[in-house]
Coordinates of C-alpha atoms and ligand atoms in Angstrom, one line a residue:
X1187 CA -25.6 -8.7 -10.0
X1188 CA -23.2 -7.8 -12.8
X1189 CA -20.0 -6.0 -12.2
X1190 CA -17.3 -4.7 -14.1
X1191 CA -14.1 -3.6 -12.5
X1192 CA -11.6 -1.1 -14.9
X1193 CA -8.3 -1.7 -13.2
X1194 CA -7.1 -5.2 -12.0
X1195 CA -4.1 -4.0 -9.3
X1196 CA -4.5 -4.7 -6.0
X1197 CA -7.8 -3.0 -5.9
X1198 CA -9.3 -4.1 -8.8
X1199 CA -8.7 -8.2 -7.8
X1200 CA -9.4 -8.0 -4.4
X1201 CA -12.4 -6.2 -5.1
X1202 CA -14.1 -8.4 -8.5
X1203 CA -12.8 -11.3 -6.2
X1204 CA -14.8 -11.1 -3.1
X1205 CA -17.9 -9.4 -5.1
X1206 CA -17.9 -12.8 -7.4
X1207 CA -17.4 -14.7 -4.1
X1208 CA -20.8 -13.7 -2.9
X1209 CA -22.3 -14.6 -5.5
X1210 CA -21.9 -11.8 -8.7
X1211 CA -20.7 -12.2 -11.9
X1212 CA -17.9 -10.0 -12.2
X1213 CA -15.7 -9.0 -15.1
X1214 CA -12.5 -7.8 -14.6
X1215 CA -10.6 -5.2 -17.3
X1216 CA -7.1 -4.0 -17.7
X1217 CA -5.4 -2.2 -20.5
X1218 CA -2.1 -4.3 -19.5
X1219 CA -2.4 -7.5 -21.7
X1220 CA 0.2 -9.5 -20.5
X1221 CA -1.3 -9.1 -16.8
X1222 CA -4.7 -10.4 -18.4
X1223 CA -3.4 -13.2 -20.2
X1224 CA -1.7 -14.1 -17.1
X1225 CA -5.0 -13.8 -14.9
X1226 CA -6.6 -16.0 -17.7
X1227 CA -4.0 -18.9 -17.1
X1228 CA -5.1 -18.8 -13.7
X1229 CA -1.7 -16.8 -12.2
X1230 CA -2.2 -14.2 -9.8
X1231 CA 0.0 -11.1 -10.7
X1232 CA 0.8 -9.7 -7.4
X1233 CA 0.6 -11.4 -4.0
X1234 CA -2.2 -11.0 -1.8
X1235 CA -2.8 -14.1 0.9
X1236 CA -5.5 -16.2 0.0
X1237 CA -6.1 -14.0 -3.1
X1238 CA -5.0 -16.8 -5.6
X1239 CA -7.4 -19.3 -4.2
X1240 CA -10.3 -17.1 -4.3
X1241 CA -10.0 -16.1 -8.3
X1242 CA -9.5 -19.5 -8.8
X1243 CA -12.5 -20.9 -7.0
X1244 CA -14.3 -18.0 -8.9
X1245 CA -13.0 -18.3 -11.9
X1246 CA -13.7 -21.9 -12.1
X1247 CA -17.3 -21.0 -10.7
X1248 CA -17.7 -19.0 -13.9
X1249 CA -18.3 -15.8 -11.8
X1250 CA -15.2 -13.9 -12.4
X1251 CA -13.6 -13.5 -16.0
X1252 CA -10.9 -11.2 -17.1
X1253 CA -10.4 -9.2 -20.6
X1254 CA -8.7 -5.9 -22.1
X1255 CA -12.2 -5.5 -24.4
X1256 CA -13.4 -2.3 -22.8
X1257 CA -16.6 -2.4 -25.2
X1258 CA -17.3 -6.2 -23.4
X1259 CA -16.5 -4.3 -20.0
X1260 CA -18.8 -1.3 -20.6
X1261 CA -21.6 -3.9 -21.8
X1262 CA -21.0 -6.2 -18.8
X1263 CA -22.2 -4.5 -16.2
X1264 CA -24.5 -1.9 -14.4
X1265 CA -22.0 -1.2 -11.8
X1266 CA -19.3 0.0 -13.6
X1267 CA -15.8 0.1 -10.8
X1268 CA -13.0 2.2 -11.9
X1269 CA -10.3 0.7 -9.5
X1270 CA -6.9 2.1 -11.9
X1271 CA -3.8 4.1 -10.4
X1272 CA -3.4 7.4 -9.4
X1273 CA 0.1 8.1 -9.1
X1274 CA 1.7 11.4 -8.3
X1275 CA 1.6 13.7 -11.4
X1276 CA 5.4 16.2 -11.6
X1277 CA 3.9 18.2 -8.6
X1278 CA 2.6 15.6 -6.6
X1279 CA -0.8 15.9 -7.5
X1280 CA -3.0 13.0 -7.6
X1281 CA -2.6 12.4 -11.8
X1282 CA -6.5 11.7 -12.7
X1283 CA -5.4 10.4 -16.9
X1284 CA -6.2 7.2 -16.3
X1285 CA -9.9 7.5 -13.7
X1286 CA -10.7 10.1 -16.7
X1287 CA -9.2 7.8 -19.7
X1288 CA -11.7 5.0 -18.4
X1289 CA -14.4 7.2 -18.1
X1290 CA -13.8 8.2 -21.8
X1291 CA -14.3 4.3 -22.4
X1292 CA -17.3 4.2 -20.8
X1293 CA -18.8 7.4 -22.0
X1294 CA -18.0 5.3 -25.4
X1295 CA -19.4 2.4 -25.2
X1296 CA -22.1 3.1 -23.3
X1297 CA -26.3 1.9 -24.6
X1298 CA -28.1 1.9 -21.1
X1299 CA -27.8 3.2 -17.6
X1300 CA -25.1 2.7 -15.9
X1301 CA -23.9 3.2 -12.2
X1302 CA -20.0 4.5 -12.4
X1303 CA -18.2 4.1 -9.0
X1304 CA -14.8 5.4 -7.8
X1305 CA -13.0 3.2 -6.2
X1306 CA -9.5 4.7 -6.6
X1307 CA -7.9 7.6 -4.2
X1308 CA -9.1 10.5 -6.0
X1309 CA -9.1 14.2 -5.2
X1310 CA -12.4 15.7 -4.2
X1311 CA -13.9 17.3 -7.3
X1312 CA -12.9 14.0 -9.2
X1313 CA -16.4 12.5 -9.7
X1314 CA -17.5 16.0 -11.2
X1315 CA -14.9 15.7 -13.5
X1316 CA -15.8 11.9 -14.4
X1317 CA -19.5 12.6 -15.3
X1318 CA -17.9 15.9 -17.3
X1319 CA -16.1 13.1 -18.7
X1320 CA -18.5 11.0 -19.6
X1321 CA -21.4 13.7 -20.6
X1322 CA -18.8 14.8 -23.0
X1323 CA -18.1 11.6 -24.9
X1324 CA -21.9 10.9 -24.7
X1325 CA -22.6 14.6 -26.4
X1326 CA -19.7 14.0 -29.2
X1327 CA -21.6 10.3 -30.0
X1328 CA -24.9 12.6 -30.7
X1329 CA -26.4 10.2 -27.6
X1330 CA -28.2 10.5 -24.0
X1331 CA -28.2 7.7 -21.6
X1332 CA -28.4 8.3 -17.6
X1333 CA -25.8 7.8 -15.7
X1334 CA -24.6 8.1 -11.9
X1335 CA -21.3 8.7 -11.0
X1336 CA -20.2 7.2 -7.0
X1337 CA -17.5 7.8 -4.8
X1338 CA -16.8 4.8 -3.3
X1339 CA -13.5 4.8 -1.3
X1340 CA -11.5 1.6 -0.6
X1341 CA -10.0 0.7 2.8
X1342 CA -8.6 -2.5 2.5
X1343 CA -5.0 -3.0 3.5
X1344 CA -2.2 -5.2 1.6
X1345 CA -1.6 -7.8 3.2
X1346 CA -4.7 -8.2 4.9
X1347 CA -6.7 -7.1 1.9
X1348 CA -9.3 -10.2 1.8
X1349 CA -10.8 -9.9 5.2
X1350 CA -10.5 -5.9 5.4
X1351 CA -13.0 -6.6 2.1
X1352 CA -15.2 -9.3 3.5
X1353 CA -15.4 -7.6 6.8
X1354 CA -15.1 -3.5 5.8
X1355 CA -14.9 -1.4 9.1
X1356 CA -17.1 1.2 7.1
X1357 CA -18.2 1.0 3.7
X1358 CA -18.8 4.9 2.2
X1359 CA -21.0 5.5 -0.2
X1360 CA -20.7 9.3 -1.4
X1361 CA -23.7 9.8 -3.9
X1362 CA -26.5 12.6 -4.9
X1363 CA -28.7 9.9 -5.7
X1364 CA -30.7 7.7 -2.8
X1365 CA -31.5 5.1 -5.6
X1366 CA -28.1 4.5 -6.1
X1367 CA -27.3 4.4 -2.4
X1368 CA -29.8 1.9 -2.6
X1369 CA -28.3 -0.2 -5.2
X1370 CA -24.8 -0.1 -3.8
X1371 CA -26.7 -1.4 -0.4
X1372 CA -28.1 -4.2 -1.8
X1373 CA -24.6 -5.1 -3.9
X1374 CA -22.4 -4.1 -0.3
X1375 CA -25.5 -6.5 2.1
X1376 CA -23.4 -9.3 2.0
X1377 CA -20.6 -7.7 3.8
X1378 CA -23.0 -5.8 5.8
X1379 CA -25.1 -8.6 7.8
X1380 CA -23.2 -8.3 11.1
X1381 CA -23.9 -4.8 11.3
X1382 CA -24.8 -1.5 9.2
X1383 CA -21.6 -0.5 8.5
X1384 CA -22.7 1.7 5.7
X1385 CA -22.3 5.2 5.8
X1386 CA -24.2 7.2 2.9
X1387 CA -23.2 11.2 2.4
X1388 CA -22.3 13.8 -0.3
X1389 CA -19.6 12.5 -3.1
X1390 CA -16.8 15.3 -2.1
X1391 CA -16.8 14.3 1.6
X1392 CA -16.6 10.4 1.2
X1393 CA -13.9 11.6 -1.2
X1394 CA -12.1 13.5 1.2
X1395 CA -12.5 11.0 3.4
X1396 CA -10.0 8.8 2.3
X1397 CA -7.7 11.0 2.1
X1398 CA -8.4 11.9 5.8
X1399 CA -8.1 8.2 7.2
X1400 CA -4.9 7.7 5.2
X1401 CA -3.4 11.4 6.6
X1402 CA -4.2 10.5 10.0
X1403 CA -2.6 7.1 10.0
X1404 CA 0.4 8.7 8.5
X1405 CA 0.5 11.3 10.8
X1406 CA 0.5 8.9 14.0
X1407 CA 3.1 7.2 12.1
X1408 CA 5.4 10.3 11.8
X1409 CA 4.6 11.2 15.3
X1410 CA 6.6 8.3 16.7
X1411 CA 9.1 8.5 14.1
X1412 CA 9.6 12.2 16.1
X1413 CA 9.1 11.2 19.4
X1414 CA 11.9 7.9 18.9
X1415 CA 14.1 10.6 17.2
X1416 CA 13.6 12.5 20.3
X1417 CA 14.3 9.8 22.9
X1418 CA 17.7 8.7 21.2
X1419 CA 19.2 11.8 22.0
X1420 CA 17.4 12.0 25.3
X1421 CA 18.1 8.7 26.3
X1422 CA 14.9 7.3 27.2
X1423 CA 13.5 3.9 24.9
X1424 CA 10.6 4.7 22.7
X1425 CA 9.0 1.3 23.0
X1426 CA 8.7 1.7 27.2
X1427 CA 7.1 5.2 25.7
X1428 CA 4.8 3.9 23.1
X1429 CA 3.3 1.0 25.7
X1430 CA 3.4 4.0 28.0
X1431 CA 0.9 6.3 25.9
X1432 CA -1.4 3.8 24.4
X1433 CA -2.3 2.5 27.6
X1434 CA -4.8 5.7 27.3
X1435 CA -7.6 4.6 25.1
X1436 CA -7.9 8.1 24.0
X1437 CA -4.5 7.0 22.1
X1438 CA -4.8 3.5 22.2
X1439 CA -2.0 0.8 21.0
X1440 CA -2.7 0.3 17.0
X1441 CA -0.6 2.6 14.8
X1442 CA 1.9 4.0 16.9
X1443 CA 5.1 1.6 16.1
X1444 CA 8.1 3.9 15.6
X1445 CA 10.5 2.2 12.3
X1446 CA 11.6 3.2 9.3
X1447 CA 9.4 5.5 8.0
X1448 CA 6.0 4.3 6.2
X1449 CA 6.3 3.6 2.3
X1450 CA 3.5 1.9 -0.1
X1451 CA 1.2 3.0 -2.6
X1452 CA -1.1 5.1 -0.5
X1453 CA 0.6 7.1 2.4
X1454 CA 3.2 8.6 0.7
X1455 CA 1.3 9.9 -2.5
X1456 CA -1.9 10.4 -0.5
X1457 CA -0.4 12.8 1.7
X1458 CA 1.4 14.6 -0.7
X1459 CA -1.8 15.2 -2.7
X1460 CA -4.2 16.2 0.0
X1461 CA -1.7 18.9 0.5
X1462 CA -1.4 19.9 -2.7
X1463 CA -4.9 20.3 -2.5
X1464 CA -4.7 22.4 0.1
X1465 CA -2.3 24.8 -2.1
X1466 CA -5.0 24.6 -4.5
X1467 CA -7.7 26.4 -2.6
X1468 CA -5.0 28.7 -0.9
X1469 CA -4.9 26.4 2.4
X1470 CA -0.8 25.7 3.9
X1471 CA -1.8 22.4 5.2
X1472 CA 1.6 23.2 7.9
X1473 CA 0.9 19.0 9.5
X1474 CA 1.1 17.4 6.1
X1475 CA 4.5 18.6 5.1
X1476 CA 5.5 18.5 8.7
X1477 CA 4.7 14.6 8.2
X1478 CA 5.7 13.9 5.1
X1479 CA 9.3 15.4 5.9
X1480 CA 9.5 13.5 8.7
X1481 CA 9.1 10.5 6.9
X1482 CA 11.6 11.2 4.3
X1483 CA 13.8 12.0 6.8
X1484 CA 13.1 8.7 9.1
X1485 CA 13.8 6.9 5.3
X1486 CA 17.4 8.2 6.2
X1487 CA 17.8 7.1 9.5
X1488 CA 18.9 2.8 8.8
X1489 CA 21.4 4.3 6.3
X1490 CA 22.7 6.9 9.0
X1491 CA 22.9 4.4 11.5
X1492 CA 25.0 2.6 9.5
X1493 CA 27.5 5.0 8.3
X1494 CA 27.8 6.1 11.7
X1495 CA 28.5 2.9 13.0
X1496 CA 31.4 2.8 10.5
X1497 CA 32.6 6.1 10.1
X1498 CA 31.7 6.5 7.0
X1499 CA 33.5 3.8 5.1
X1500 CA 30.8 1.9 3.3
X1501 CA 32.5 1.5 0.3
X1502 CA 33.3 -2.4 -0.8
X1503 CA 31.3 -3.4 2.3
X1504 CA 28.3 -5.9 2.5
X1505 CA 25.0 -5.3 4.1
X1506 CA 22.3 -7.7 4.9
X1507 CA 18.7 -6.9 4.4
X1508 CA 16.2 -8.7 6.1
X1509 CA 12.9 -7.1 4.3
X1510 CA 12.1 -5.5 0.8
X1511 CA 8.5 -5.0 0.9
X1512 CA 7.4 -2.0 2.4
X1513 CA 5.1 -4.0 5.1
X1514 CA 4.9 -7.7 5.6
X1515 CA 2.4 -9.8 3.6
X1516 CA 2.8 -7.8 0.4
X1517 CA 5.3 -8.3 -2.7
X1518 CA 4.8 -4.3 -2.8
X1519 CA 7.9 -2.1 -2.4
X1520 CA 6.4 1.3 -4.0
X1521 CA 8.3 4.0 -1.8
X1522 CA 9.5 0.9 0.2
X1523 CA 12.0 2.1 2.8
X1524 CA 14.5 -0.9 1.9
X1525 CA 14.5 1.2 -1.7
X1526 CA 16.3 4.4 -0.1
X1527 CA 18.6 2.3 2.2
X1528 CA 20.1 0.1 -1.2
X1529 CA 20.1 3.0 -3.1
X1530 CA 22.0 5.0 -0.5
X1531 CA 24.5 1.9 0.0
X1532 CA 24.6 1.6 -3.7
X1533 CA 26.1 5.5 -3.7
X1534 CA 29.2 4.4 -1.2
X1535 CA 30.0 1.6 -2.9
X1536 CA 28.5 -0.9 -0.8
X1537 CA 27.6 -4.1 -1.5
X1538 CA 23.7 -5.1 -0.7
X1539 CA 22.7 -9.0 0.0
X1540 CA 18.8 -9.5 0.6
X1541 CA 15.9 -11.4 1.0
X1542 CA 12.7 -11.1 1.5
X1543 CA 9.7 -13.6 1.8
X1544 CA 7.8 -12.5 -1.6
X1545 CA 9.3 -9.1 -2.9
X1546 CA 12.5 -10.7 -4.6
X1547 CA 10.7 -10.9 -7.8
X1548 CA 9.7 -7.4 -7.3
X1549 CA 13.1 -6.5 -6.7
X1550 CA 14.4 -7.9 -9.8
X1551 CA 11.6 -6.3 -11.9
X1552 CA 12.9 -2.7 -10.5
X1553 CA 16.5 -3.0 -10.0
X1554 CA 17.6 -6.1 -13.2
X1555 CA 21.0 -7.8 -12.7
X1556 CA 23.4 -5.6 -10.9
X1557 CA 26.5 -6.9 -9.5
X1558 CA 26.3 -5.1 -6.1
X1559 CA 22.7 -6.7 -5.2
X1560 CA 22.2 -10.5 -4.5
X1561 CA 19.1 -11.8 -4.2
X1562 CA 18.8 -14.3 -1.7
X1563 CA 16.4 -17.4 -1.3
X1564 CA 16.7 -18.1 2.1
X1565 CA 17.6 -15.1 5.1
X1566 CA 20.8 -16.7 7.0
X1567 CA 22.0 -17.3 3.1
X1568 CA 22.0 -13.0 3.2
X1569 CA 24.2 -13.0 6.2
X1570 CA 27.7 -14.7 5.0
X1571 CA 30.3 -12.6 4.8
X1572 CA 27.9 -9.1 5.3
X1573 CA 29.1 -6.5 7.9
X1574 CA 26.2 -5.7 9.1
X1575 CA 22.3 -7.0 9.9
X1576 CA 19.5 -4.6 9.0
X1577 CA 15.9 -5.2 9.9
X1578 CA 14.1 -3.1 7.1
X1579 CA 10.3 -5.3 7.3
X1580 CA 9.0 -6.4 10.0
X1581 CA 7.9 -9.8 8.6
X1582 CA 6.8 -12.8 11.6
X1583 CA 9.6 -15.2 10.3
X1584 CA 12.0 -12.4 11.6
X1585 CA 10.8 -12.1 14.7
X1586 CA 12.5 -14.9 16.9
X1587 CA 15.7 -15.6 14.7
X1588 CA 18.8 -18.2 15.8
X1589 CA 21.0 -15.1 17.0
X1590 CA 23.8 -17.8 17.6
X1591 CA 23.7 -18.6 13.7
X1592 CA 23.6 -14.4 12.3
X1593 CA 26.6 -14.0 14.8
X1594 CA 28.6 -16.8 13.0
X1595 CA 27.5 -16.0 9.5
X1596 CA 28.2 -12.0 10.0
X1597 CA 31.6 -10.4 9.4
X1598 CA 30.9 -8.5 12.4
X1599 CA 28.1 -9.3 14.8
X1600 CA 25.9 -5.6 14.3
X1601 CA 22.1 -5.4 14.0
X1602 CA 20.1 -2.4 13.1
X1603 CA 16.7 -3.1 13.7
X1604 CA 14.6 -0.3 11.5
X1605 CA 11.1 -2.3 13.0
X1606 CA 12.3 -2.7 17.2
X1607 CA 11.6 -6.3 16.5
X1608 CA 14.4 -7.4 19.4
X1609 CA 14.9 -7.3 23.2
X1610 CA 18.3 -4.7 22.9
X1611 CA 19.6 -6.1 26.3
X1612 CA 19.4 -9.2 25.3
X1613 CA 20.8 -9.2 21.6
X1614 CA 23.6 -7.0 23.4
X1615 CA 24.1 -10.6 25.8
X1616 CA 24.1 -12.5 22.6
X1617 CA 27.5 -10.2 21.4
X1618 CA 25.7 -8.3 19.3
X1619 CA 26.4 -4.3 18.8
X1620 CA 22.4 -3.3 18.3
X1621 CA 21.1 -0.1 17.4
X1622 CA 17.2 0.1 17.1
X1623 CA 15.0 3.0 16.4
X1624 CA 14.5 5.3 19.3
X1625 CA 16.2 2.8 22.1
X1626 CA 18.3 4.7 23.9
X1627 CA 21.5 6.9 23.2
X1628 CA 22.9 6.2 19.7
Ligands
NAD1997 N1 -3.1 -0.8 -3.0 C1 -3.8 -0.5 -1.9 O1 -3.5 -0.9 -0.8 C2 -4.9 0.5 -2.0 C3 -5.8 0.6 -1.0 C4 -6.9 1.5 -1.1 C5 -7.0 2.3 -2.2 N2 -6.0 2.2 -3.2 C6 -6.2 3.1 -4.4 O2 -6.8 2.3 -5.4 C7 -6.3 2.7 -6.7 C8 -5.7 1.5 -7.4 O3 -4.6 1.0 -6.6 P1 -3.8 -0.4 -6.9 O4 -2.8 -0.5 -5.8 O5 -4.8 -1.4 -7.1 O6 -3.1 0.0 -8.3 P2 -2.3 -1.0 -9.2 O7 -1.2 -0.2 -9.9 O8 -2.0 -2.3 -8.5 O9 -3.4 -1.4 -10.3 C9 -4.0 -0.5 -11.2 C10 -4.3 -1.2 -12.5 O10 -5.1 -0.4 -13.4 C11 -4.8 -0.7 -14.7 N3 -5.2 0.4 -15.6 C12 -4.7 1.6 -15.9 N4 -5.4 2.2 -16.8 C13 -6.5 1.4 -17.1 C14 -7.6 1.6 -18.0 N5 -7.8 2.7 -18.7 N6 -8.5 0.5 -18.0 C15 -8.3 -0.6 -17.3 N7 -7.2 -0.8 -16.5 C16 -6.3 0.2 -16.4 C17 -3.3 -0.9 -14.7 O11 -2.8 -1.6 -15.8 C18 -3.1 -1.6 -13.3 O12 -3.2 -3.0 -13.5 C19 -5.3 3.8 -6.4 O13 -6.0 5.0 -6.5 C20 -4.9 3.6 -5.0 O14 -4.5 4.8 -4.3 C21 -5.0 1.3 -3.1

C-alpha cells in the first residue's frame, strides 16, 4: 500500500520504517531540509536502536524515500499520516499549528480520496478541526474530493520504539467510517497476526485515549515520587515498599520505580494539556496538577540533595553526571531531569562534568560551548576531580560500576543515586556517603 508520513521525528521514522518493512512503499515528509537531506544520505537524525538499520535496509529496498515536496507527499499516498509536534502552546495547551498547517497542505494538493490519520498527541476535538481544515482549503480551490479524517494514537516508547511498533499492545483506530476501519485493518494485519489487537471506536475517545494511558503512567510515577518523599522522613526504604505493593497484581511491578521525576516529550506536556482541557469545559482535573507538581518538585530533589549535603556552598564545585537523556536508550533530553539539576548547579556557580551514552550531541545542540559544562566521552573520565556522583539515567552500563575506581577518581567519595540503581549498605561499605531517593532518613 502507499503511505505518506508528514512529520519524520521519532514518530514519523519509526512509523514509515516498520510500515515499509512489511512490505509498503512509504514516503516520508518534513518541512526541516537539513533533517531530509540528512535521511537521504542515509544518517539517521535521532537515535532509536535498530532504527538506522531498518531505513537503510528500506531505503535500499526502494520502499522508503524521504522529501520536503508536500505536493509529491499529498500525491503519494492514500493514507496520508500526520506524525508532526505538538508542543505546549504559552498556556500549556496542546499547540495544533503544525497537525492543522499539514492539513492545509493536504487540503491543497489534494485530486482523489484520501484517508488522513492522526498520529500525533492531539486534543479531542482535533480531527474535527483537521477535516474543517481541509474542507476549507478544498472549498477556497473551488474543488470536492472525499476525504476521511482518523485518529490513530501512537504508543510506542523511545527506546524501545521498534518492537512496541512491530508488536503494538493495542492498535486504536478512532473513525466514523467502518470502511476506513477496514482499510487501516488491512494496512495494521501485519502487526496484528498473533492476535486482534485492534480496537475500533468513535474518533474523540481513541483521542482521549492517549492522553489517558500517558496520565495514568505519569500518575503512578508521581505516586512513588510521594510515597519515597514520604518514607525519607519516615524512615522506612521505598524500594522494600515498592517490591512490597507490586507483589499485588492489582498493582503489579511495571511503572512504579520512584527517581527523579519523569521528563520526555510526552508526560510532561501531555499532562499539562489534558488538564487544560479540563479547564476548558469547566472540569478542575485536582490529580493532574496534583501530579504534575509533584514531578516538578521531585525535578528538585538531586539538586536539594546536593546542597544539603554541602551546606549550600556549590559555588566553584564540580559535579558528575552519570545520565542526560531523560530515559535510557534515547538521545532525547526534552524536560530531561539532568536539564533542571545543571541548570540549577549552573545558578551556584558550580561546575557540571557529564556523560551520557548517546545524549552528548544533544547536549551540545541545547547548551553550545560553555565553560562550566564538559562533555565527557567516557563516565570514569566525568569523575576526576568532581565532588560529587549523581545518578540522573538509569542507563544498564551504570548499573554495576567499579566503586573502587569512582572512589579514587572523586574529590570526595558521595553518590546521589536519582534512579536507586545501588545496594545503600553496600556502597556505604565501599566508603561511600550515599543518598538515594526515598531510602531511609536523609
Ligand atoms: N516521541 C515519542 O515517544 C512519542 C510517542 C507517542 C506519541 N508521540 C506524539 O507524536 C507526535 C510527534 O512526536 P515526535 O517525538 O516524533 O516529534 P519530533 O519533534 O521528533 O518530530 C516532529 C517532526 O515534524 C516535522 N514537522 C513539523 N511541521 C511539519 C509539516 N508541516 N510537515 C512535515 N513535517 C513537519 C518537524 O520538522 C519534526 O521533524 C507528537 O504529538 C508526540 O506527542 C510521541
Amino acid at each position: 500500500m502507499k503511505v505518506t508520513i508528514f512529520g519524520s521525528g521519532y514518530v514519523g521514522l519509526v512509523t514509515g520504517a516498520c510500515l515499509a518493512e512489511v512490505g509498503n512503499d512509504v514516503l516520508c515528509i518534513d518541512i526541516d531540509e537539513k533533517k531530509i537531506a540528512m535521511l537521504k544520505q542515509g544518517k539517521v537524525p535521532i537515535y532509536e536502536p535498530g532504527l538506522d538499520k531498518l531505513i537503510e535496509q528500506n531505503t535500499k529496498a526502494g520502499r522508503l524515500s524521504f522529501a520536503t515536496d508536500v505536493e509529491q507527499g499529498v500525491a503519494h499516498g492514500l493514507f496520508q499520516f500526520i506524525a508532526v509536534g505538538t508542543p505546549p502552546d504559552e498556556d500549556g495547551s496542546a499547540d495544533l499549528q503544525y497537525v492543522l498547517a499539514v492539513a492545509q497542505s493536504i487540503g491543497e494538493q489534494m485530486h482523489e480520496y484520501r484517508i488522513i490519520i492522526d498520529k500525533s498527541t492531539v486534543p479531542v476535538g482535533t480531527a474535527d478541526k483537521v477535516r474543517a481544515k481541509i474542507a476549507e482549503t478544498l472549498a477556497a480551490r473551488g474543488t470536492q474530493h472525499e476525504f476521511d479524517v482518523v485518529s490513530n494514537p501512537e504508543f510506542l516508547k523511545e527506546g524501545a520504539a521498534l518492537d512496541d511498533f512491530m508488536k503494538p499492545d493495542r492498535i486504536i483506530i478512532g473513525t466514523d467510517n467502518p470502511r476506513t476501519t477496514e482499510l487501516l485493518r488491512a494496512l495494521y494485519a501485519p502487526f496484528n497476526r498473533n492476535h486482534d489487537r485492534l480496537i475500533a471506536m468513535d474518533i474523540r475517545s481513541a483521542e482521549l485515549t492517549k492522553y489517558a494511558a500517558n496520565a495514568m503512567l505519569a500518575t503512578k510515577i508521581s505516586f512513588m515520587n510521594e510515597l519515597a518523599n514520604l518514607a525519607e522522613r519516615l524512615g522506612a526504604d521505598i524500594e522494600n515498599v515498592r517490591i512490597g505493593i507490586g507483589s499485588d497484581p492489582r498493582i503489579g511491578y511495571n511503572f512504579i520505580y520512584p527517581g527523579c521525576g519523569y521528563g520526555g516529550s510526552c508526560f510532561p506536556k501531555d499532562v499539562t494539556a489534558l488538564e487544560r482541557t479540563a479547564r476548558s469545559v469547566n472540569y478542575e482535573a485536582k490529580l493532574l496538577s496534583a501530579v504534575e507538581a509533584v514531578n516538578d518538585q521531585q525535578k528538585n530533589r538531586l539538586f536539594e540533595k546536593l546542597h544539603k549535603h554541602f551546606d549550600g556552598n556549590l559555588s566553584n564545585k564540580t559535579f558528575a553526571l552519570w545520565g542526560l537523556a531523560f530515559k535510557p536508550n534515547t538521545d532525547d533530553m526534552r524536560e530531561a531531569p539532568s536539564r533542571v539539576l545543571m541548570e540549577k548547579l549552573w545558578q551556584q556557580g558550580a561546575n557540571v562534568q557529564a556523560f551520557d551514552p548517546q545524549a552528548v550531541e544533544e547536549a551540545t545542540r541545547i547548551y553550545g560551548d560553555r565553560p562550566d559544562l564538559k562533555l565527557c566521552d567516557e563516565p570514569y573520565d566525568a569523575l576526576n576531580n568532581a565532588d560529587a556522583l549523581v545518578i540522573v539515567t538509569e542507563w544498564s552500563t551504570f548499573r554495576s560500576p567499579d566503586f573502587e575506581r569512582i572512589k579514587s577518581n572523586l574529590n570526595c567519595p558521595v553518590i546521589i543515586d536519582g534512579r536507586n540503581l545501588y545496594d545503600p549498605s553496600y556502597v556505604a561499605q565501599q566508603g561511600f556517603t550515599y543518598y538515594g531517593i526515598g531510602r531511609g532518613l536523609s
